[in-house]
Amino acid sequence: LLMLLLALPPASAGLSGYFGTKSRYEEVNPHLVRDPLSLGPGAGGSLPTSCAPLQLRAVLRHGTRYPTAGQVRRLGELHARLLRRPAGAAAALAAWPMWYEESLDGRLAPQGRRDMEQLAQRMAARFPALFAARRRLALASSSKHRCLQSGAAFRRGLGPTLDFGGDEVEVEVNDSLMRFFDHCAKFVALVEDNDAAMCQVNAFKEGPEMKKVLEKVAGALCLPVEELNADLVQVAFLTCSYELAIKNVTSPWCSLFSEEDAKVLEYLNDLKQYWKRGYGYDINSRSSCILFQDIFQHLDKAVEESKSSKPISSPLIVQVGHAETLQPLLALMGYFKDDEPLLANNYARHTQRKFRSGRIVPYAANLVFVLYHCDHVNASQEEYQVQLLLNEKLLSFHHSNETTSTYADLKDYYKDILENCHFKEECELPKVNVTSVDEL
């Protein structure tokens, strides 16, 4: 068996598209593998004609990170188990040096710093007028170390040529916007801390698709299937993803999985994202309206300043958060919504699903709003236009299916969220003691 495993082609090649939120940014932009500063195909023609960018608002996910302490602990347990009876594929894995330590706990990896520096360079190349010298950059971040470090790396990527008033732009900590989910009592009580909210995830762990993967991995490792569970198999799979993202190597852990297994494990990851951060419960996305409204308040202000011929006070706003910051925001805006919900029992019907977290929020994911002022327009409401980019690719707007919208039309489309989503009220816990998830 071991000889067979060694003769196989690099396993991560076929698996790397299925790592969910642990995916490399290069999975969504493969051209970056060859040239990390390339703007990719069709980069030129995206600007609305005779329009100049006034403001750019970017919400980023931090770059590539190390596993969290909990994941390191589970990997340590699994590795120790293989050391006790190294047979079959377990022998190769027992020989694998366990180099992760709990102290790494989700910190930014060197690759994560490169992710951010290069993203900054590409953004500046795409919008040179906004990133010109002496423009003001407002940098904010969640309080997590990996986000602060990502913010600093982004700033470094812009280099010394940009004089943002001194070399060190302060990274302002803003958890109320970047970790709004922590501040939403209703979300925390009914979803985050409520096991019942994850019933679909737990059911899938026990379902036929996962059982098949479990039996296969147990067989390869010569372990009794009772000694493995879905969480341990997922840790082995994620170790394959970490080694690829952090070190750019194909780990021996990858050899345990086929592409079919990877699809099942990706679905498990996506189910969790869907029910915890996506369309599963309304409060997941509603809790992000505080960030959504803040984005539009700044866009409004830029429009006002432009109308009265004042300089734009915040031409560049860059904020670093988490997958958990971006996913709810995109759900609030109605992106990547499938016709039927992701459930434990409809895996087969979701092979072509839109909701694939690795395509939406890989490491260094970014959602960018760009506001333009346009000359030679037919009507005054066409004077201000907006584009939206996700991971450096233009997103079509729901109301028009176009990649450029007038600012007035965009505000009109999201009018209900902008006017009627009140974070404080949305996030208040219902007065009765709710233990069920019914009212979500």
Short mmCIF file of C-alpha atoms in Angstrom, two decimals:
data_model
loop_
_atom_site.label_atom_id
_atom_site.label_comp_id
_atom_site.label_asym_id
_atom_site.label_seq_id
_atom_site.Cartn_x
_atom_site.Cartn_y
_atom_site.Cartn_z
CA LEU A 1 0.00 0.00 0.00
CA LEU A 2 2.77 2.42 0.93
CA MET A 3 4.57 1.86 -2.39
CA LEU A 4 1.29 2.52 -4.15
CA LEU A 5 0.79 5.76 -2.19
CA LEU A 6 4.29 6.95 -3.01
CA ALA A 7 3.75 6.28 -6.71
CA LEU A 8 0.64 8.46 -6.92
CA PRO A 9 0.88 11.99 -8.39
CA PRO A 10 1.08 14.88 -5.89
CA ALA A 11 -2.19 14.50 -4.06
CA SER A 12 -2.80 18.12 -3.20
CA ALA A 13 -3.05 18.92 -6.91
CA GLY A 14 -6.49 17.33 -7.11
CA LEU A 15 -7.57 18.29 -3.59
CA SER A 16 -6.62 21.95 -3.39
CA GLY A 17 -9.92 23.14 -4.85
CA TYR A 18 -11.86 21.67 -1.92
CA PHE A 19 -10.26 23.19 1.17
CA GLY A 20 -13.12 25.59 1.91
CA THR A 21 -12.12 28.49 4.15
CA LYS A 22 -8.59 27.04 4.37
CA SER A 23 -8.06 27.52 0.63
CA ARG A 24 -5.14 29.43 -0.82
CA TYR A 25 -6.04 32.69 -2.53
CA GLU A 26 -4.39 31.27 -5.68
CA GLU A 27 -7.27 28.79 -5.99
CA VAL A 28 -9.61 31.64 -7.00
CA ASN A 29 -6.94 33.48 -9.02
CA PRO A 30 -4.71 30.81 -10.59
CA HIS A 31 -2.80 33.38 -12.68
CA LEU A 32 -1.10 34.54 -9.45
CA VAL A 33 0.85 31.27 -9.26
CA ARG A 34 2.91 32.39 -12.26
CA ASP A 35 3.02 36.08 -11.41
CA PRO A 36 1.89 37.24 -7.95
CA LEU A 37 1.51 40.83 -9.19
CA SER A 38 -0.50 40.10 -12.33
CA LEU A 39 -3.93 41.73 -12.49
CA GLY A 40 -5.21 38.74 -14.40
CA PRO A 41 -7.20 38.37 -17.60
CA GLY A 42 -9.48 41.23 -18.59
CA ALA A 43 -8.06 43.60 -15.98
CA GLY A 44 -8.04 46.62 -18.27
CA GLY A 45 -11.55 47.17 -19.50
CA SER A 46 -13.38 47.23 -16.22
CA LEU A 47 -13.51 50.98 -15.59
CA PRO A 48 -16.72 52.85 -16.41
CA THR A 49 -15.99 55.26 -19.29
CA SER A 50 -15.07 58.86 -18.43
CA CYS A 51 -15.27 58.09 -14.71
CA ALA A 52 -12.68 58.78 -12.03
CA PRO A 53 -12.58 56.78 -8.77
CA LEU A 54 -13.43 58.86 -5.68
CA GLN A 55 -13.37 56.29 -2.91
CA LEU A 56 -12.36 52.70 -2.34
CA ARG A 57 -13.66 50.70 0.61
CA ALA A 58 -12.08 47.27 1.03
CA VAL A 59 -13.05 44.61 3.56
CA LEU A 60 -10.32 41.95 3.65
CA ARG A 61 -9.91 38.61 5.29
CA HIS A 62 -6.49 38.13 6.90
CA GLY A 63 -3.83 36.21 4.96
CA THR A 64 -2.76 32.57 5.32
CA ARG A 65 -2.59 31.56 8.98
CA TYR A 66 -1.36 28.73 11.16
CA PRO A 67 -3.89 26.30 12.65
CA THR A 68 -5.61 27.26 15.89
CA ALA A 69 -4.54 25.70 19.19
CA GLY A 70 -7.58 23.39 19.14
CA GLN A 71 -6.71 22.07 15.69
CA VAL A 72 -3.08 21.56 16.68
CA ARG A 73 -4.21 19.64 19.75
CA ARG A 74 -6.47 17.33 17.71
CA LEU A 75 -3.72 16.75 15.14
CA GLY A 76 -1.36 15.88 18.02
CA GLU A 77 -3.86 13.30 19.29
CA LEU A 78 -4.26 11.72 15.86
CA HIS A 79 -0.49 11.68 15.26
CA ALA A 80 0.14 10.07 18.66
CA ARG A 81 -2.40 7.35 17.81
CA LEU A 82 -0.55 6.55 14.58
CA LEU A 83 2.78 6.37 16.41
CA ARG A 84 1.36 3.60 18.58
CA ARG A 85 0.61 1.30 15.66
CA PRO A 86 2.42 2.44 12.53
CA ALA A 87 1.18 0.17 9.74
CA GLY A 88 0.08 0.92 6.20
CA ALA A 89 -0.15 4.61 5.40
CA ALA A 90 0.17 5.28 9.13
CA ALA A 91 3.87 4.42 8.92
CA ALA A 92 4.57 7.33 6.56
CA LEU A 93 2.49 9.63 8.73
CA ALA A 94 4.13 8.47 11.95
CA ALA A 95 7.45 9.47 10.38
CA TRP A 96 6.04 12.89 9.48
CA PRO A 97 7.50 15.49 11.87
CA MET A 98 4.72 17.09 13.92
CA TRP A 99 5.97 20.66 13.81
CA TYR A 100 2.83 22.60 14.75
CA GLU A 101 2.70 23.99 18.27
CA GLU A 102 -0.31 25.29 20.15
CA SER A 103 1.47 28.63 20.61
CA LEU A 104 1.05 29.24 16.84
CA ASP A 105 -2.68 29.51 17.58
CA GLY A 106 -4.05 30.98 14.35
CA ARG A 107 -1.23 33.47 13.87
CA LEU A 108 -0.37 34.91 10.48
CA ALA A 109 2.12 32.74 8.58
CA PRO A 110 4.94 34.28 6.50
CA GLN A 111 2.88 33.37 3.42
CA GLY A 112 0.03 35.41 4.94
CA ARG A 113 2.23 38.49 5.02
CA ARG A 114 3.09 37.95 1.35
CA ASP A 115 -0.63 37.51 0.55
CA MET A 116 -1.31 40.97 1.97
CA GLU A 117 1.73 42.79 0.58
CA GLN A 118 1.01 41.51 -2.92
CA LEU A 119 -2.71 42.25 -2.66
CA ALA A 120 -1.84 45.85 -1.73
CA GLN A 121 0.49 46.13 -4.72
CA ARG A 122 -2.16 44.80 -7.11
CA MET A 123 -4.80 47.14 -5.69
CA ALA A 124 -2.51 50.13 -6.11
CA ALA A 125 -1.78 49.04 -9.69
CA ARG A 126 -5.49 48.69 -10.43
CA PHE A 127 -6.46 52.07 -8.93
CA PRO A 128 -3.34 54.22 -9.32
CA ALA A 129 -5.21 57.51 -8.91
CA LEU A 130 -6.55 56.50 -5.49
CA PHE A 131 -3.24 55.10 -4.26
CA ALA A 132 -1.25 58.10 -5.43
CA ALA A 133 1.21 59.81 -3.10
CA ARG A 134 -0.13 61.79 -0.15
CA ARG A 135 -3.57 60.20 -0.23
CA ARG A 136 -5.00 59.39 3.14
CA LEU A 137 -5.29 55.69 4.01
CA ALA A 138 -7.58 54.68 6.86
CA LEU A 139 -6.59 51.21 8.08
CA ALA A 140 -8.73 49.29 10.55
CA SER A 141 -8.59 45.73 11.80
CA SER A 142 -10.14 43.27 14.20
CA SER A 143 -8.25 42.91 17.47
CA LYS A 144 -6.92 39.48 16.45
CA HIS A 145 -3.17 39.36 16.00
CA ARG A 146 -3.43 37.84 12.49
CA CYS A 147 -5.63 40.74 11.33
CA LEU A 148 -3.42 43.45 12.84
CA GLN A 149 -0.39 41.85 11.23
CA SER A 150 -2.24 41.57 7.93
CA GLY A 151 -3.08 45.27 8.09
CA ALA A 152 0.57 46.13 8.73
CA ALA A 153 1.67 43.87 5.84
CA PHE A 154 -0.86 45.54 3.51
CA ARG A 155 0.59 48.92 4.43
CA ARG A 156 4.14 47.62 3.82
CA GLY A 157 3.09 46.36 0.40
CA LEU A 158 2.28 49.93 -0.62
CA GLY A 159 5.92 50.79 -0.09
CA PRO A 160 7.66 54.01 0.97
CA THR A 161 6.65 55.91 -2.18
CA LEU A 162 3.19 56.48 -0.77
CA ASP A 163 3.36 59.19 1.81
CA PHE A 164 0.32 58.53 3.95
CA GLY A 165 1.46 61.11 6.46
CA GLY A 166 4.48 59.32 7.90
CA ASP A 167 5.55 55.74 7.35
CA GLU A 168 3.53 54.13 10.11
CA VAL A 169 -0.16 54.33 9.46
CA GLU A 170 -1.84 53.39 12.70
CA VAL A 171 -4.00 50.32 12.36
CA GLU A 172 -7.12 51.18 14.30
CA VAL A 173 -8.79 48.28 16.13
CA ASN A 174 -12.50 48.16 15.35
CA ASP A 175 -14.16 44.98 16.59
CA SER A 176 -17.65 46.47 16.47
CA LEU A 177 -17.37 46.42 12.65
CA MET A 178 -14.87 43.60 12.01
CA ARG A 179 -16.21 41.20 14.66
CA PHE A 180 -19.84 42.33 14.77
CA PHE A 181 -20.81 38.71 15.42
CA ASP A 182 -19.20 38.81 18.88
CA HIS A 183 -21.33 41.82 19.79
CA CYS A 184 -24.63 40.32 18.69
CA ALA A 185 -26.15 38.60 21.72
CA LYS A 186 -28.87 36.91 19.70
CA PHE A 187 -26.36 35.38 17.29
CA VAL A 188 -24.06 34.23 20.09
CA ALA A 189 -26.84 32.61 22.14
CA LEU A 190 -28.90 31.07 19.34
CA VAL A 191 -26.24 30.10 16.82
CA GLU A 192 -22.64 30.39 18.04
CA ASP A 193 -23.18 28.72 21.44
CA ASN A 194 -26.16 26.58 20.51
CA ASP A 195 -25.36 22.99 19.52
CA ALA A 196 -28.89 22.52 18.18
CA ALA A 197 -28.18 25.18 15.53
CA MET A 198 -25.60 22.85 13.98
CA CYS A 199 -27.94 19.86 13.66
CA GLN A 200 -27.41 19.62 9.87
CA VAL A 201 -23.64 19.62 10.30
CA ASN A 202 -23.81 16.92 12.97
CA ALA A 203 -26.21 14.83 10.92
CA PHE A 204 -23.87 14.97 7.91
CA LYS A 205 -20.95 13.82 10.10
CA GLU A 206 -22.96 10.67 10.83
CA GLY A 207 -24.35 10.32 7.30
CA PRO A 208 -23.51 7.80 4.56
CA GLU A 209 -21.08 10.05 2.65
CA MET A 210 -18.91 10.73 5.70
CA LYS A 211 -19.14 7.07 6.80
CA LYS A 212 -17.61 6.03 3.50
CA VAL A 213 -14.72 8.48 3.92
CA LEU A 214 -14.20 7.36 7.54
CA GLU A 215 -14.03 3.68 6.61
CA LYS A 216 -11.62 4.38 3.79
CA VAL A 217 -9.25 6.47 5.94
CA ALA A 218 -9.44 3.96 8.81
CA GLY A 219 -8.54 1.19 6.35
CA ALA A 220 -5.56 3.10 4.95
CA LEU A 221 -4.32 3.83 8.48
CA CYS A 222 -4.97 0.25 9.68
CA LEU A 223 -7.03 1.68 12.54
CA PRO A 224 -10.34 0.30 13.76
CA VAL A 225 -13.05 2.60 12.41
CA GLU A 226 -14.29 3.20 15.99
CA GLU A 227 -11.02 5.00 16.73
CA LEU A 228 -11.78 7.66 14.13
CA ASN A 229 -14.53 10.23 13.90
CA ALA A 230 -15.46 12.96 11.44
CA ASP A 231 -13.54 15.61 13.41
CA LEU A 232 -10.27 13.65 13.34
CA VAL A 233 -10.63 12.90 9.63
CA GLN A 234 -11.28 16.58 9.04
CA VAL A 235 -8.11 17.45 10.97
CA ALA A 236 -6.09 15.13 8.73
CA PHE A 237 -7.65 16.78 5.66
CA LEU A 238 -7.02 20.29 6.99
CA THR A 239 -3.38 19.38 7.70
CA CYS A 240 -3.05 18.62 3.99
CA SER A 241 -4.50 22.10 3.32
CA TYR A 242 -2.26 23.88 5.86
CA GLU A 243 0.94 22.34 4.52
CA LEU A 244 0.00 23.46 1.01
CA ALA A 245 -1.02 27.01 2.03
CA ILE A 246 1.76 27.65 4.56
CA LYS A 247 4.71 25.72 3.09
CA ASN A 248 3.60 25.08 -0.50
CA VAL A 249 4.30 21.35 -0.11
CA THR A 250 2.20 18.26 -0.67
CA SER A 251 1.89 16.71 2.76
CA PRO A 252 1.79 12.93 3.29
CA TRP A 253 -1.59 13.61 4.95
CA CYS A 254 -2.99 14.37 1.48
CA SER A 255 -2.40 10.78 0.35
CA LEU A 256 -5.29 9.63 2.57
CA PHE A 257 -7.88 11.36 0.40
CA SER A 258 -9.23 11.07 -3.12
CA GLU A 259 -10.93 13.94 -4.93
CA GLU A 260 -14.29 12.34 -4.13
CA ASP A 261 -13.42 12.33 -0.39
CA ALA A 262 -12.32 15.95 -0.69
CA LYS A 263 -15.71 16.95 -2.11
CA VAL A 264 -17.45 15.34 0.86
CA LEU A 265 -15.16 17.11 3.35
CA GLU A 266 -15.61 20.40 1.52
CA TYR A 267 -19.37 20.01 1.87
CA LEU A 268 -18.95 19.42 5.61
CA ASN A 269 -16.99 22.69 5.88
CA ASP A 270 -19.54 24.51 3.71
CA LEU A 271 -22.47 23.19 5.77
CA LYS A 272 -20.90 24.71 8.85
CA GLN A 273 -20.33 28.04 7.08
CA TYR A 274 -23.86 27.99 5.70
CA TRP A 275 -25.56 27.41 9.05
CA LYS A 276 -23.21 29.52 11.15
CA ARG A 277 -22.36 32.41 8.82
CA GLY A 278 -24.52 32.15 5.73
CA TYR A 279 -28.16 31.66 4.84
CA GLY A 280 -28.94 29.07 7.52
CA TYR A 281 -30.38 31.61 9.98
CA ASP A 282 -31.43 35.20 9.32
CA ILE A 283 -29.49 36.57 12.27
CA ASN A 284 -26.20 35.40 10.67
CA SER A 285 -26.46 37.99 7.91
CA ARG A 286 -28.63 40.56 9.72
CA SER A 287 -25.91 41.00 12.33
CA SER A 288 -23.63 42.36 9.58
CA CYS A 289 -25.90 45.28 8.71
CA ILE A 290 -23.86 47.53 11.05
CA LEU A 291 -20.89 47.07 8.67
CA PHE A 292 -23.05 47.36 5.54
CA GLN A 293 -24.55 50.65 6.73
CA ASP A 294 -21.14 52.00 7.70
CA ILE A 295 -19.90 51.33 4.15
CA PHE A 296 -22.77 53.36 2.70
CA GLN A 297 -22.36 56.19 5.22
CA HIS A 298 -18.81 56.68 3.96
CA LEU A 299 -19.90 56.44 0.32
CA ASP A 300 -22.64 59.02 1.04
CA LYS A 301 -20.11 61.34 2.60
CA ALA A 302 -17.80 61.06 -0.42
CA VAL A 303 -20.71 61.89 -2.74
CA GLU A 304 -21.61 64.95 -0.62
CA GLU A 305 -18.00 66.15 -0.56
CA SER A 306 -17.68 65.69 -4.31
CA LYS A 307 -20.91 67.60 -4.96
CA SER A 308 -19.67 70.56 -2.96
CA SER A 309 -16.22 70.33 -4.62
CA LYS A 310 -14.41 69.48 -1.39
CA PRO A 311 -11.51 67.02 -1.30
CA ILE A 312 -12.63 63.50 -0.34
CA SER A 313 -11.75 63.05 3.33
CA SER A 314 -11.53 59.23 3.14
CA PRO A 315 -10.46 58.15 -0.34
CA LEU A 316 -9.07 54.81 0.90
CA ILE A 317 -10.62 52.72 3.66
CA VAL A 318 -9.12 49.27 4.19
CA GLN A 319 -10.40 47.00 6.94
CA VAL A 320 -9.09 43.58 7.88
CA GLY A 321 -11.39 40.99 9.39
CA HIS A 322 -12.25 37.33 9.05
CA ALA A 323 -14.08 34.87 6.82
CA GLU A 324 -16.81 35.34 9.44
CA THR A 325 -16.87 39.07 8.64
CA LEU A 326 -17.21 38.66 4.88
CA GLN A 327 -19.50 35.64 4.58
CA PRO A 328 -22.46 37.20 6.48
CA LEU A 329 -22.02 40.49 4.61
CA LEU A 330 -22.21 38.72 1.24
CA ALA A 331 -25.27 36.78 2.45
CA LEU A 332 -26.89 40.05 3.54
CA MET A 333 -26.34 41.32 -0.01
CA GLY A 334 -27.87 38.14 -1.45
CA TYR A 335 -24.78 36.64 -3.10
CA PHE A 336 -24.14 32.89 -3.59
CA LYS A 337 -27.63 31.85 -2.58
CA ASP A 338 -28.77 28.44 -3.78
CA ASP A 339 -32.38 27.61 -4.58
CA GLU A 340 -32.54 25.05 -1.81
CA PRO A 341 -30.77 25.14 1.53
CA LEU A 342 -27.66 23.05 2.21
CA LEU A 343 -28.80 20.07 4.28
CA ALA A 344 -27.27 16.88 5.61
CA ASN A 345 -29.33 14.81 3.18
CA ASN A 346 -29.02 16.71 -0.12
CA TYR A 347 -25.26 16.53 -0.77
CA ALA A 348 -25.79 14.94 -4.20
CA ARG A 349 -28.11 17.73 -5.33
CA HIS A 350 -25.55 20.39 -4.38
CA THR A 351 -22.61 19.34 -6.53
CA GLN A 352 -23.05 22.53 -8.58
CA ARG A 353 -23.89 24.78 -5.62
CA LYS A 354 -23.08 28.49 -5.57
CA PHE A 355 -22.26 28.45 -1.85
CA ARG A 356 -18.66 27.20 -1.84
CA SER A 357 -16.73 28.94 0.90
CA GLY A 358 -13.34 28.26 -0.72
CA ARG A 359 -14.42 30.24 -3.79
CA ILE A 360 -15.94 33.03 -1.70
CA VAL A 361 -13.70 33.51 1.34
CA PRO A 362 -10.29 31.86 0.87
CA TYR A 363 -7.36 33.33 2.80
CA ALA A 364 -6.88 37.03 1.87
CA ALA A 365 -10.41 37.23 0.41
CA ASN A 366 -11.45 40.80 -0.31
CA LEU A 367 -14.66 42.66 -1.07
CA VAL A 368 -14.10 46.10 -2.58
CA PHE A 369 -16.61 48.90 -3.19
CA VAL A 370 -15.39 51.55 -5.64
CA LEU A 371 -17.28 54.82 -6.02
CA TYR A 372 -16.75 56.80 -9.25
CA HIS A 373 -17.55 60.30 -10.37
CA CYS A 374 -18.48 60.35 -14.06
CA ASP A 375 -18.44 63.21 -16.60
CA HIS A 376 -20.51 63.50 -19.78
CA VAL A 377 -23.55 61.76 -18.34
CA ASN A 378 -27.13 62.00 -19.58
CA ALA A 379 -28.81 62.38 -16.21
CA SER A 380 -27.60 63.69 -12.88
CA GLN A 381 -28.12 60.35 -11.11
CA GLU A 382 -25.58 58.80 -13.49
CA GLU A 383 -22.91 61.12 -12.17
CA TYR A 384 -22.02 58.72 -9.32
CA GLN A 385 -21.44 55.06 -10.13
CA VAL A 386 -20.26 52.03 -8.19
CA GLN A 387 -18.44 48.80 -8.85
CA LEU A 388 -18.07 45.82 -6.58
CA LEU A 389 -15.12 43.42 -6.72
CA LEU A 390 -14.84 40.13 -4.89
CA ASN A 391 -11.35 38.65 -4.84
CA GLU A 392 -10.38 41.17 -7.53
CA LYS A 393 -13.11 40.10 -9.94
CA LEU A 394 -16.11 42.28 -10.79
CA LEU A 395 -19.37 41.09 -9.22
CA SER A 396 -22.63 41.66 -11.07
CA PHE A 397 -25.25 43.63 -9.17
CA HIS A 398 -28.47 41.77 -8.40
CA HIS A 399 -30.77 44.53 -9.55
CA SER A 400 -29.26 44.88 -13.02
CA ASN A 401 -26.94 41.94 -13.75
CA GLU A 402 -24.42 44.61 -14.78
CA THR A 403 -21.00 45.16 -13.19
CA THR A 404 -21.52 48.92 -12.92
CA SER A 405 -24.48 50.55 -11.20
CA THR A 406 -25.49 54.11 -10.50
CA TYR A 407 -25.05 54.82 -6.82
CA ALA A 408 -28.72 55.85 -6.63
CA ASP A 409 -29.93 52.50 -8.01
CA LEU A 410 -27.69 50.53 -5.65
CA LYS A 411 -28.96 52.45 -2.62
CA ASP A 412 -32.50 51.98 -3.80
CA TYR A 413 -32.02 48.21 -4.19
CA TYR A 414 -30.69 47.87 -0.62
CA LYS A 415 -33.01 50.53 0.79
CA ASP A 416 -34.67 48.15 3.24
CA ILE A 417 -31.39 47.05 4.85
CA LEU A 418 -30.03 50.59 4.91
CA GLU A 419 -33.13 52.00 6.60
CA ASN A 420 -34.62 49.14 8.58
CA CYS A 421 -31.81 46.99 9.88
CA HIS A 422 -31.02 48.19 13.40
CA PHE A 423 -28.14 46.26 14.91
CA LYS A 424 -29.19 46.85 18.50
CA GLU A 425 -32.76 45.63 17.97
CA GLU A 426 -31.76 42.79 15.61
CA CYS A 427 -29.26 41.47 18.12
CA GLU A 428 -31.33 41.74 21.28
CA LEU A 429 -32.13 38.41 22.83
CA PRO A 430 -35.83 37.64 23.00
CA LYS A 431 -37.03 38.09 26.58
CA VAL A 432 -38.34 34.53 26.93
CA ASN A 433 -35.79 31.87 27.64
CA VAL A 434 -35.27 30.38 24.18
CA THR A 435 -33.52 27.07 23.89
CA SER A 436 -34.91 25.96 20.55
CA VAL A 437 -33.85 27.41 17.22
CA ASP A 438 -37.46 27.77 16.05
CA GLU A 439 -37.63 31.50 16.08
CA LEU A 440 -34.63 31.94 13.83
#
